[in-house]
Structure formats: C-alpha cells, structure tokens
Short mmCIF file of C-alpha atoms and ligand atoms in Angstrom, two decimals:
data_model
loop_
_atom_site.label_atom_id
_atom_site.label_comp_id
_atom_site.label_asym_id
_atom_site.label_seq_id
_atom_site.Cartn_x
_atom_site.Cartn_y
_atom_site.Cartn_z
CA MET A 962 -18.31 79.18 102.07
CA ALA A 963 -15.43 80.91 103.88
CA PRO A 964 -16.40 82.30 107.31
CA GLY A 965 -15.82 85.96 106.34
CA SER A 966 -18.45 86.10 103.57
CA GLY A 967 -21.10 84.06 105.38
CA LEU A 968 -20.56 85.57 108.82
CA GLY A 969 -22.05 88.96 107.98
CA LEU A 970 -25.08 87.38 106.35
CA VAL A 971 -25.69 85.08 109.34
CA ARG A 972 -25.35 88.01 111.76
CA GLU A 973 -28.00 89.89 109.77
CA LYS A 974 -30.28 86.85 109.64
CA LEU A 975 -29.98 86.34 113.41
CA ALA A 976 -30.64 90.02 114.18
CA ALA A 977 -33.78 89.97 111.99
CA ALA A 978 -35.00 86.47 112.90
CA GLN A 979 -38.45 86.02 114.45
CA GLY A 980 -38.04 82.35 115.44
CA VAL A 981 -34.60 80.86 116.16
CA VAL A 982 -33.77 77.18 116.72
CA VAL A 983 -30.28 76.02 117.69
CA LEU A 984 -29.28 72.32 117.45
CA THR A 985 -26.02 71.40 119.17
CA GLY A 986 -23.83 68.32 119.42
CA ALA A 987 -20.61 67.32 121.14
CA GLY A 988 -18.57 69.82 119.10
CA ILE A 989 -19.89 72.79 121.10
CA SER A 990 -18.53 71.23 124.29
CA ALA A 991 -15.22 70.17 122.74
CA ASP A 992 -13.87 73.66 123.48
CA SER A 993 -14.70 73.07 127.16
CA GLY A 994 -12.54 69.95 127.15
CA VAL A 995 -15.37 67.39 126.86
CA PRO A 996 -14.33 64.62 124.40
CA THR A 997 -16.52 64.25 121.32
CA PHE A 998 -17.93 60.85 120.35
CA ARG A 999 -16.44 60.30 116.97
CA GLY A 1000 -13.23 62.22 117.27
CA THR A 1001 -10.03 60.40 118.31
CA ASP A 1002 -10.63 61.51 121.94
CA GLY A 1003 -13.99 59.75 122.23
CA LEU A 1004 -12.81 56.28 123.17
CA TRP A 1005 -12.64 54.75 126.67
CA ARG A 1006 -10.77 51.49 127.18
CA ASN A 1007 -11.21 51.09 123.39
CA PHE A 1008 -14.99 50.94 123.71
CA ARG A 1009 -17.15 53.21 121.50
CA ALA A 1010 -20.30 54.97 122.69
CA GLU A 1011 -22.36 52.69 120.45
CA ASP A 1012 -20.97 49.68 122.37
CA LEU A 1013 -21.81 50.95 125.84
CA ALA A 1014 -24.77 53.32 125.47
CA THR A 1015 -27.29 50.54 124.82
CA PRO A 1016 -29.90 48.73 126.94
CA GLY A 1017 -28.23 45.44 125.98
CA ALA A 1018 -24.83 46.52 127.29
CA PHE A 1019 -26.41 47.66 130.57
CA ALA A 1020 -28.40 44.43 130.97
CA GLN A 1021 -25.27 42.37 130.26
CA ASP A 1022 -22.78 44.35 132.38
CA PRO A 1023 -24.29 47.25 134.37
CA ARG A 1024 -21.02 47.61 136.30
CA LEU A 1025 -19.02 48.27 133.10
CA VAL A 1026 -21.60 50.79 131.85
CA TRP A 1027 -21.63 52.58 135.22
CA GLU A 1028 -17.80 52.66 135.19
CA TRP A 1029 -17.97 54.37 131.77
CA TYR A 1030 -20.48 56.91 133.06
CA ASN A 1031 -18.37 57.51 136.17
CA TRP A 1032 -15.40 58.22 133.91
CA ARG A 1033 -17.53 60.79 132.04
CA ARG A 1034 -19.09 62.26 135.22
CA GLU A 1035 -15.65 62.78 136.76
CA LEU A 1036 -14.42 64.39 133.55
CA ILE A 1037 -17.47 66.61 132.95
CA ALA A 1038 -17.69 67.72 136.63
CA THR A 1039 -14.52 69.81 136.13
CA LYS A 1040 -15.67 71.42 132.83
CA ARG A 1041 -17.25 74.82 132.39
CA PRO A 1042 -19.35 76.32 129.59
CA ASN A 1043 -17.33 78.09 126.90
CA ALA A 1044 -18.04 81.26 124.88
CA ALA A 1045 -20.21 79.31 122.44
CA HIS A 1046 -22.56 78.04 125.20
CA GLU A 1047 -22.73 81.59 126.58
CA ALA A 1048 -23.50 83.06 123.14
CA VAL A 1049 -26.37 80.56 122.69
CA ALA A 1050 -27.77 81.64 126.09
CA GLU A 1051 -27.52 85.29 124.93
CA MET A 1052 -29.46 84.41 121.74
CA GLU A 1053 -32.26 83.07 123.98
CA ARG A 1054 -32.35 86.35 125.89
CA GLN A 1055 -32.51 88.36 122.64
CA HIS A 1056 -35.19 86.28 120.88
CA PRO A 1057 -38.61 85.70 122.49
CA GLN A 1058 -39.26 82.84 120.05
CA PHE A 1059 -36.18 80.68 120.68
CA TRP A 1060 -35.57 76.99 121.32
CA LEU A 1061 -32.34 75.03 121.89
CA ILE A 1062 -32.21 71.31 121.03
CA THR A 1063 -29.09 69.68 122.40
CA GLN A 1064 -27.84 66.13 121.92
CA ASN A 1065 -25.30 66.73 124.68
CA VAL A 1066 -25.81 65.16 128.11
CA ASP A 1067 -23.11 67.28 129.84
CA GLY A 1068 -25.45 69.96 131.23
CA LEU A 1069 -23.16 72.79 130.05
CA HIS A 1070 -25.96 74.68 128.24
CA ARG A 1071 -27.96 74.89 131.50
CA ALA A 1072 -24.79 75.94 133.34
CA ALA A 1073 -24.38 78.76 130.78
CA GLY A 1074 -27.93 80.02 131.50
CA SER A 1075 -29.98 78.35 128.75
CA ARG A 1076 -33.52 77.61 129.98
CA LYS A 1077 -35.57 77.17 126.79
CA LEU A 1078 -34.06 73.83 125.79
CA SER A 1079 -34.67 70.14 125.18
CA GLU A 1080 -31.88 67.79 126.27
CA ILE A 1081 -33.08 65.18 123.79
CA HIS A 1082 -30.54 62.53 124.80
CA GLY A 1083 -30.93 63.16 128.53
CA ASN A 1084 -28.60 64.52 131.19
CA ILE A 1085 -25.63 62.78 132.81
CA TRP A 1086 -26.52 64.25 136.25
CA MET A 1087 -29.96 62.59 136.27
CA VAL A 1088 -30.54 58.91 137.17
CA ARG A 1089 -33.69 56.80 136.67
CA CYS A 1090 -34.90 53.81 138.66
CA THR A 1091 -35.30 50.63 136.58
CA GLY A 1092 -38.08 49.58 138.98
CA CYS A 1093 -40.32 52.49 139.89
CA ARG A 1094 -38.94 54.73 137.09
CA ARG A 1095 -38.54 57.76 139.35
CA VAL A 1096 -35.97 60.29 138.03
CA VAL A 1097 -33.69 62.10 140.47
CA GLU A 1098 -30.65 64.34 140.22
CA ASN A 1099 -27.43 62.73 141.46
CA ARG A 1100 -24.14 64.63 141.27
CA ASP A 1101 -22.00 62.13 143.25
CA VAL A 1102 -18.56 61.92 141.64
CA PRO A 1103 -18.04 59.02 141.44
CA ILE A 1104 -21.52 57.53 141.93
CA GLN A 1105 -21.39 54.43 144.08
CA ILE A 1106 -21.57 51.31 141.83
CA LEU A 1107 -24.19 49.67 141.55
CA PRO A 1108 -26.51 52.52 142.68
CA LYS A 1109 -29.89 51.52 144.07
CA CYS A 1110 -33.19 53.39 144.34
CA THR A 1111 -33.82 54.71 147.89
CA ALA A 1112 -37.56 54.04 147.45
CA CYS A 1113 -37.76 50.56 145.96
CA HIS A 1114 -34.10 49.38 146.05
CA SER A 1115 -34.08 48.56 142.31
CA LEU A 1116 -31.01 49.31 140.17
CA LEU A 1117 -30.61 52.92 139.02
CA ARG A 1118 -29.53 53.70 135.44
CA PRO A 1119 -28.36 56.93 133.79
CA HIS A 1120 -31.38 59.01 132.66
CA ILE A 1121 -29.94 59.05 129.15
CA VAL A 1122 -31.42 57.92 125.81
CA TRP A 1123 -29.35 54.98 124.61
CA PHE A 1124 -29.08 53.63 121.06
CA GLY A 1125 -32.22 51.68 120.21
CA GLU A 1126 -34.26 53.67 122.75
CA SER A 1127 -36.87 56.21 121.75
CA LEU A 1128 -36.55 59.88 122.62
CA ALA A 1129 -39.12 61.35 125.04
CA GLU A 1130 -42.40 62.14 123.27
CA GLU A 1131 -42.44 65.67 124.75
CA ASP A 1132 -38.90 66.37 123.45
CA LEU A 1133 -39.83 65.13 119.97
CA ARG A 1134 -43.05 67.17 119.94
CA ARG A 1135 -41.40 70.33 121.21
CA SER A 1136 -38.42 70.01 118.81
CA ASP A 1137 -40.66 69.34 115.79
CA ALA A 1138 -42.88 72.34 116.60
CA ALA A 1139 -39.87 74.66 116.99
CA LEU A 1140 -38.18 73.40 113.79
CA ARG A 1141 -41.37 73.91 111.75
CA SER A 1142 -41.95 77.45 113.00
CA CYS A 1143 -38.46 78.97 112.96
CA ASP A 1144 -37.02 81.19 110.24
CA LEU A 1145 -33.40 80.60 111.31
CA CYS A 1146 -31.85 77.29 112.36
CA LEU A 1147 -28.23 77.05 113.56
CA ILE A 1148 -26.60 73.57 113.58
CA ILE A 1149 -23.54 73.69 115.83
CA GLY A 1150 -20.91 70.98 116.37
CA THR A 1151 -22.72 67.81 115.33
CA SER A 1152 -21.54 65.11 112.92
CA GLY A 1153 -25.13 64.58 111.74
CA VAL A 1154 -25.02 60.75 111.94
CA VAL A 1155 -27.34 60.03 114.90
CA TYR A 1156 -31.07 59.94 114.22
CA PRO A 1157 -33.61 61.34 114.69
CA ALA A 1158 -31.54 64.52 115.46
CA ALA A 1159 -29.67 64.08 112.16
CA GLY A 1160 -32.97 64.67 110.37
CA PHE A 1161 -33.88 67.89 112.21
CA ALA A 1162 -32.09 70.31 109.85
CA SER A 1163 -34.16 68.97 106.93
CA ILE A 1164 -37.39 69.64 108.84
CA ALA A 1165 -36.38 73.29 109.33
CA LYS A 1166 -35.21 73.60 105.72
CA GLU A 1167 -38.45 72.15 104.32
CA ALA A 1168 -40.41 74.55 106.53
CA GLY A 1169 -38.60 77.46 104.87
CA ALA A 1170 -35.96 78.31 107.49
CA PHE A 1171 -32.52 79.71 106.66
CA VAL A 1172 -30.16 76.95 107.89
CA VAL A 1173 -26.57 77.54 109.01
CA GLU A 1174 -23.93 75.00 110.03
CA ILE A 1175 -20.98 75.80 112.31
CA ASN A 1176 -18.49 72.93 112.36
CA LEU A 1177 -14.80 72.17 112.05
CA ASP A 1178 -15.43 69.68 109.24
CA VAL A 1179 -17.74 68.92 106.34
CA THR A 1180 -20.70 66.80 107.49
CA PRO A 1181 -23.85 65.31 105.88
CA HIS A 1182 -25.52 68.64 106.79
CA THR A 1183 -23.05 70.75 104.76
CA SER A 1184 -24.66 70.11 101.35
CA LEU A 1185 -28.10 70.94 102.77
CA VAL A 1186 -27.45 74.24 104.58
CA ASP A 1187 -27.61 77.81 103.22
CA VAL A 1188 -24.34 78.87 104.87
CA SER A 1189 -21.57 76.68 106.31
CA LEU A 1190 -19.15 78.43 108.68
CA GLN A 1191 -16.01 76.38 109.20
CA GLY A 1192 -14.27 76.98 112.54
CA ARG A 1193 -14.31 76.30 116.25
CA ALA A 1194 -17.69 76.98 117.90
CA LYS A 1195 -16.06 79.04 120.67
CA ASP A 1196 -14.57 81.37 118.01
CA VAL A 1197 -17.46 81.56 115.51
CA VAL A 1198 -20.69 81.48 117.55
CA PRO A 1199 -19.96 84.60 119.69
CA LEU A 1200 -19.36 86.57 116.44
CA LEU A 1201 -22.97 85.92 115.39
CA VAL A 1202 -24.52 87.67 118.37
CA CYS A 1203 -24.79 91.46 118.61
CA ALA A 1204 -23.57 92.51 122.04
C1 BV8 B 1102 -34.40 56.32 118.21
C2 BV8 B 1102 -26.46 59.14 124.70
C3 BV8 B 1102 -36.41 55.14 117.73
C4 BV8 B 1102 -25.32 58.32 125.11
C5 BV8 B 1102 -26.66 59.15 122.33
C6 BV8 B 1102 -33.36 56.31 111.77
C7 BV8 B 1102 -34.39 56.78 112.58
C8 BV8 B 1102 -34.39 56.55 113.96
C9 BV8 B 1102 -33.33 55.84 114.56
C10 BV8 B 1102 -32.31 55.35 113.75
C11 BV8 B 1102 -32.32 55.59 112.38
N1 BV8 B 1102 -31.19 55.01 111.87
C12 BV8 B 1102 -30.49 54.44 112.87
C13 BV8 B 1102 -31.14 54.61 114.02
C14 BV8 B 1102 -30.70 54.11 115.32
C15 BV8 B 1102 -29.84 55.11 116.09
C16 BV8 B 1102 -28.86 55.84 115.22
O1 BV8 B 1102 -29.10 56.95 114.77
N2 BV8 B 1102 -27.69 55.22 115.02
C17 BV8 B 1102 -26.63 55.85 114.27
C18 BV8 B 1102 -25.27 55.51 114.92
C19 BV8 B 1102 -26.72 55.35 112.83
N3 BV8 B 1102 -30.70 56.09 116.75
C20 BV8 B 1102 -31.23 55.73 117.93
O2 BV8 B 1102 -31.11 54.62 118.42
C21 BV8 B 1102 -32.06 56.80 118.64
N4 BV8 B 1102 -33.32 56.23 119.01
O3 BV8 B 1102 -34.39 56.90 117.18
O4 BV8 B 1102 -35.53 55.67 118.72
C22 BV8 B 1102 -35.92 53.75 117.45
C23 BV8 B 1102 -36.03 52.81 118.45
C24 BV8 B 1102 -35.61 51.50 118.17
C25 BV8 B 1102 -35.04 51.16 116.93
C26 BV8 B 1102 -34.90 52.17 115.94
C27 BV8 B 1102 -35.34 53.46 116.21
C28 BV8 B 1102 -31.37 57.24 119.93
C29 BV8 B 1102 -30.14 58.01 119.63
C30 BV8 B 1102 -29.54 58.56 120.92
C31 BV8 B 1102 -28.33 57.75 121.29
N5 BV8 B 1102 -27.69 58.35 122.44
N6 BV8 B 1102 -26.12 59.68 123.42
C32 BV8 B 1102 -24.42 59.14 125.96
O5 BV8 B 1102 -24.12 60.30 125.57
O6 BV8 B 1102 -24.00 58.62 126.99
S1 BV8 B 1102 -26.03 59.58 120.85
C33 BV8 B 1102 -24.50 60.33 120.99
O7 BV8 B 1102 -24.20 60.75 119.64
C34 BV8 B 1102 -24.45 61.62 121.80
O8 BV8 B 1102 -25.67 62.00 122.37
C35 BV8 B 1102 -24.04 62.65 120.76
O9 BV8 B 1102 -24.52 63.89 121.06
C36 BV8 B 1102 -24.67 62.07 119.57
C37 BV8 B 1102 -24.35 62.66 118.25
O10 BV8 B 1102 -22.99 62.83 118.16
P1 BV8 B 1102 -22.47 64.35 117.99
O11 BV8 B 1102 -23.05 65.17 119.09
O12 BV8 B 1102 -22.73 64.80 116.61
O13 BV8 B 1102 -20.93 64.19 118.29
P2 BV8 B 1102 -19.81 63.61 117.31
O14 BV8 B 1102 -18.61 63.30 118.13
O15 BV8 B 1102 -20.41 62.56 116.44
O16 BV8 B 1102 -19.48 64.85 116.34
C38 BV8 B 1102 -18.88 66.02 116.87
C39 BV8 B 1102 -18.96 67.06 115.75
O17 BV8 B 1102 -18.43 68.29 116.26
C40 BV8 B 1102 -18.11 66.69 114.55
O18 BV8 B 1102 -18.83 67.02 113.37
C41 BV8 B 1102 -16.87 67.61 114.67
O19 BV8 B 1102 -16.37 67.99 113.41
C42 BV8 B 1102 -17.45 68.79 115.39
N7 BV8 B 1102 -16.51 69.53 116.22
C43 BV8 B 1102 -15.51 69.03 117.01
N8 BV8 B 1102 -14.92 70.04 117.68
C44 BV8 B 1102 -15.56 71.18 117.32
C45 BV8 B 1102 -16.58 70.87 116.40
N9 BV8 B 1102 -17.38 71.78 115.84
C46 BV8 B 1102 -17.19 73.06 116.22
N10 BV8 B 1102 -16.25 73.46 117.10
C47 BV8 B 1102 -15.42 72.55 117.67
N11 BV8 B 1102 -14.48 72.96 118.54
ZN1 ZN B 1103 -37.33 52.78 142.54
#
C-alpha cells in the first residue's frame, strides 16, 4: 500500500489506540549510521553476525568475538538517536499503555528517552561475568581485551543474547503480555527472520491488533500486516505522531 493512503489511517489508529506496542530492528538505527545485519553494510572482516554472535564462537575465540564487539562499540559510541527513535519516545509519552520491544543492542532508544522497553537481545554497553554472572555497565571504547571480572577475575562477555541462547524469561513474559493486550502494533525496520521476535507480529495479529509495518523492503511480515508503509523510518515514523 503506498505510504500516502495508509499514512492517514495509521495516524488515526495511533491517535485512537488504547494499547500500543512497537517492535524495532536494525532498520530504525540505520538512519543513525549503525550498520544493519543483513544489508551489505553488516559485514566485518567478511564474518556475519551468525558466525560471531554465538556461544561456540566465543568459547573458541573470545578475542575475535571481543574484537568484533569493540568494532561495534567504537562505531555505535559516535551515533545518536534519529527522528524515528524520538518519535517512538513521544508515542510512549502520549500513550499510558505502551511498550517498546527492540531487537537492537545499540542503546539508541534509551538515549532518545524511551523507558518502557525490553531490549530483548541485550545491550552492547552491558557486560556479564562468565563466572559469577554479575552484569555491569561498561562504556570503555575500546574495552580492554580480554576483560576480567573485578570480583572473581573470570572472563567477561557481552550481555547480549547470542544465536542458540534463550531470551530472558522476563523479556519474553513482558513482550507476550504487551502483544496480547495491544490494539495497535507497529513493526519498524526488521527483516523478520530472527526468532522468536519474528513471531511477535502474529501474536498481536491473532489477539486482534491492527498491525503496521514500516520498512524499506518487503519482508515476511508484509503479507501479514494490515498496512505496510514503505520508506525510511526517520521519514515515516515522525509523520505518525501528532505533535
Ligand atoms: C532462541 C545479538 C531458544 C547479536 C541477535 C524458532 C524459534 C526459536 C529460535 C529459532 C527458531 N528458528 C531458528 C531459531 C534460532 C535463532 C534464529 O532465529 N535464527 C535465524 C537466523 C533463523 N534464534 C535464536 O537463536 C534466538 N534464541 O530463540 O532461544 C532456542 C535456544 C536454543 C535453540 C533453539 C532455540 C536468539 C536470537 C537472538 C540472536 N541475537 N543479536 C548482536 O547484535 O551482537 S539477532 C540480530 O538479528 C540482531 O539482534 C538483530 O536485531 C536481529 C534481527 O535482525 P534485524 O534487526 O531485523 O536487522 P536486519 O539487518 O536483519 O534487517 C534490517 C531491516 O531494516 C531490513 O528489513 C531492512 O529492509 C530494514 N531497513 C534498513 N534500513 C531501513 C530499514 N527500514 C526502515 N528504515 C530504514 N532506514
Ligand atoms: Zn565474576
């Protein structure tokens, strides 16, 4: 559906919505200069995220995995939220029943003011001890390789959900509850290939929500949603929010 026809309908739906859920992926941060995973800009030294963001890769070569995360920390440290992140934070202020589910680990939603959110794949600025499991914030750029826990001297790892690892129970519970009780669900900038997040739109749809996709391309979500707005998140998302 061309943006013009669907835009007015989505604006009305958002203005009238009781419960709003927003699900975001790397596409919302692309306009801040953060590379997406499956676009041409997502590769590092010809590795793919699926190769490095796994417990096996970290067990085999923690130095290589930390070098990859240092590359991303250095890159993300210079990036700022864009108009789409800010519009999502404004939606939270306008809707008492609001929840943001983000797959992004870049922290840009928090930087834009979002507070009612689940960072379901973790946060690149948090590290977790492989020994005592304590989680601390670490914004060193670069982080000293191989970082050790100050309490028990075990190796620290990124506090990020890798492929083959389960999401936090609380994030799954909170996301499921929000998806089942919303009447509007916006899916912004995700390719819809990584589970369980790729199944979240169906949960909202089956619960009766009006589901909208904002993306540059067609994705597996497109055939499922009520309205598909094709365009850059930074251009389209701010148009949905009444000032
Ligand atoms: C799990 C952290 C249980 C790394 C990431 C079925 C059920 C459950 C699991 C599975 C399943 N089938 C397969 C699995 C396994 C796996 C999976 O889904 N694999 C895929 C590849 C098939 N899932 C898991 O392992 C999950 N764990 O379910 O636990 C379990 C346990 C054991 C065994 C089985 C199950 C954990 C998944 C989390 C992995 N961690 N990130 C890191 O970031 O360092 S995933 C990674 O991909 C990122 O988090 C990223 O957010 C995520 C999804 O990618 P997108 O955000 O969508 O980004 P992408 O580049 O793909 O797309 C960008 C989109 O934006 C595009 O559509 C583009 O068109 C659009 N775009 C670009 N620019 C713009 C734009 N749109 C608008 N404006 C723009 N300017
Ligand atoms: Zn420790």
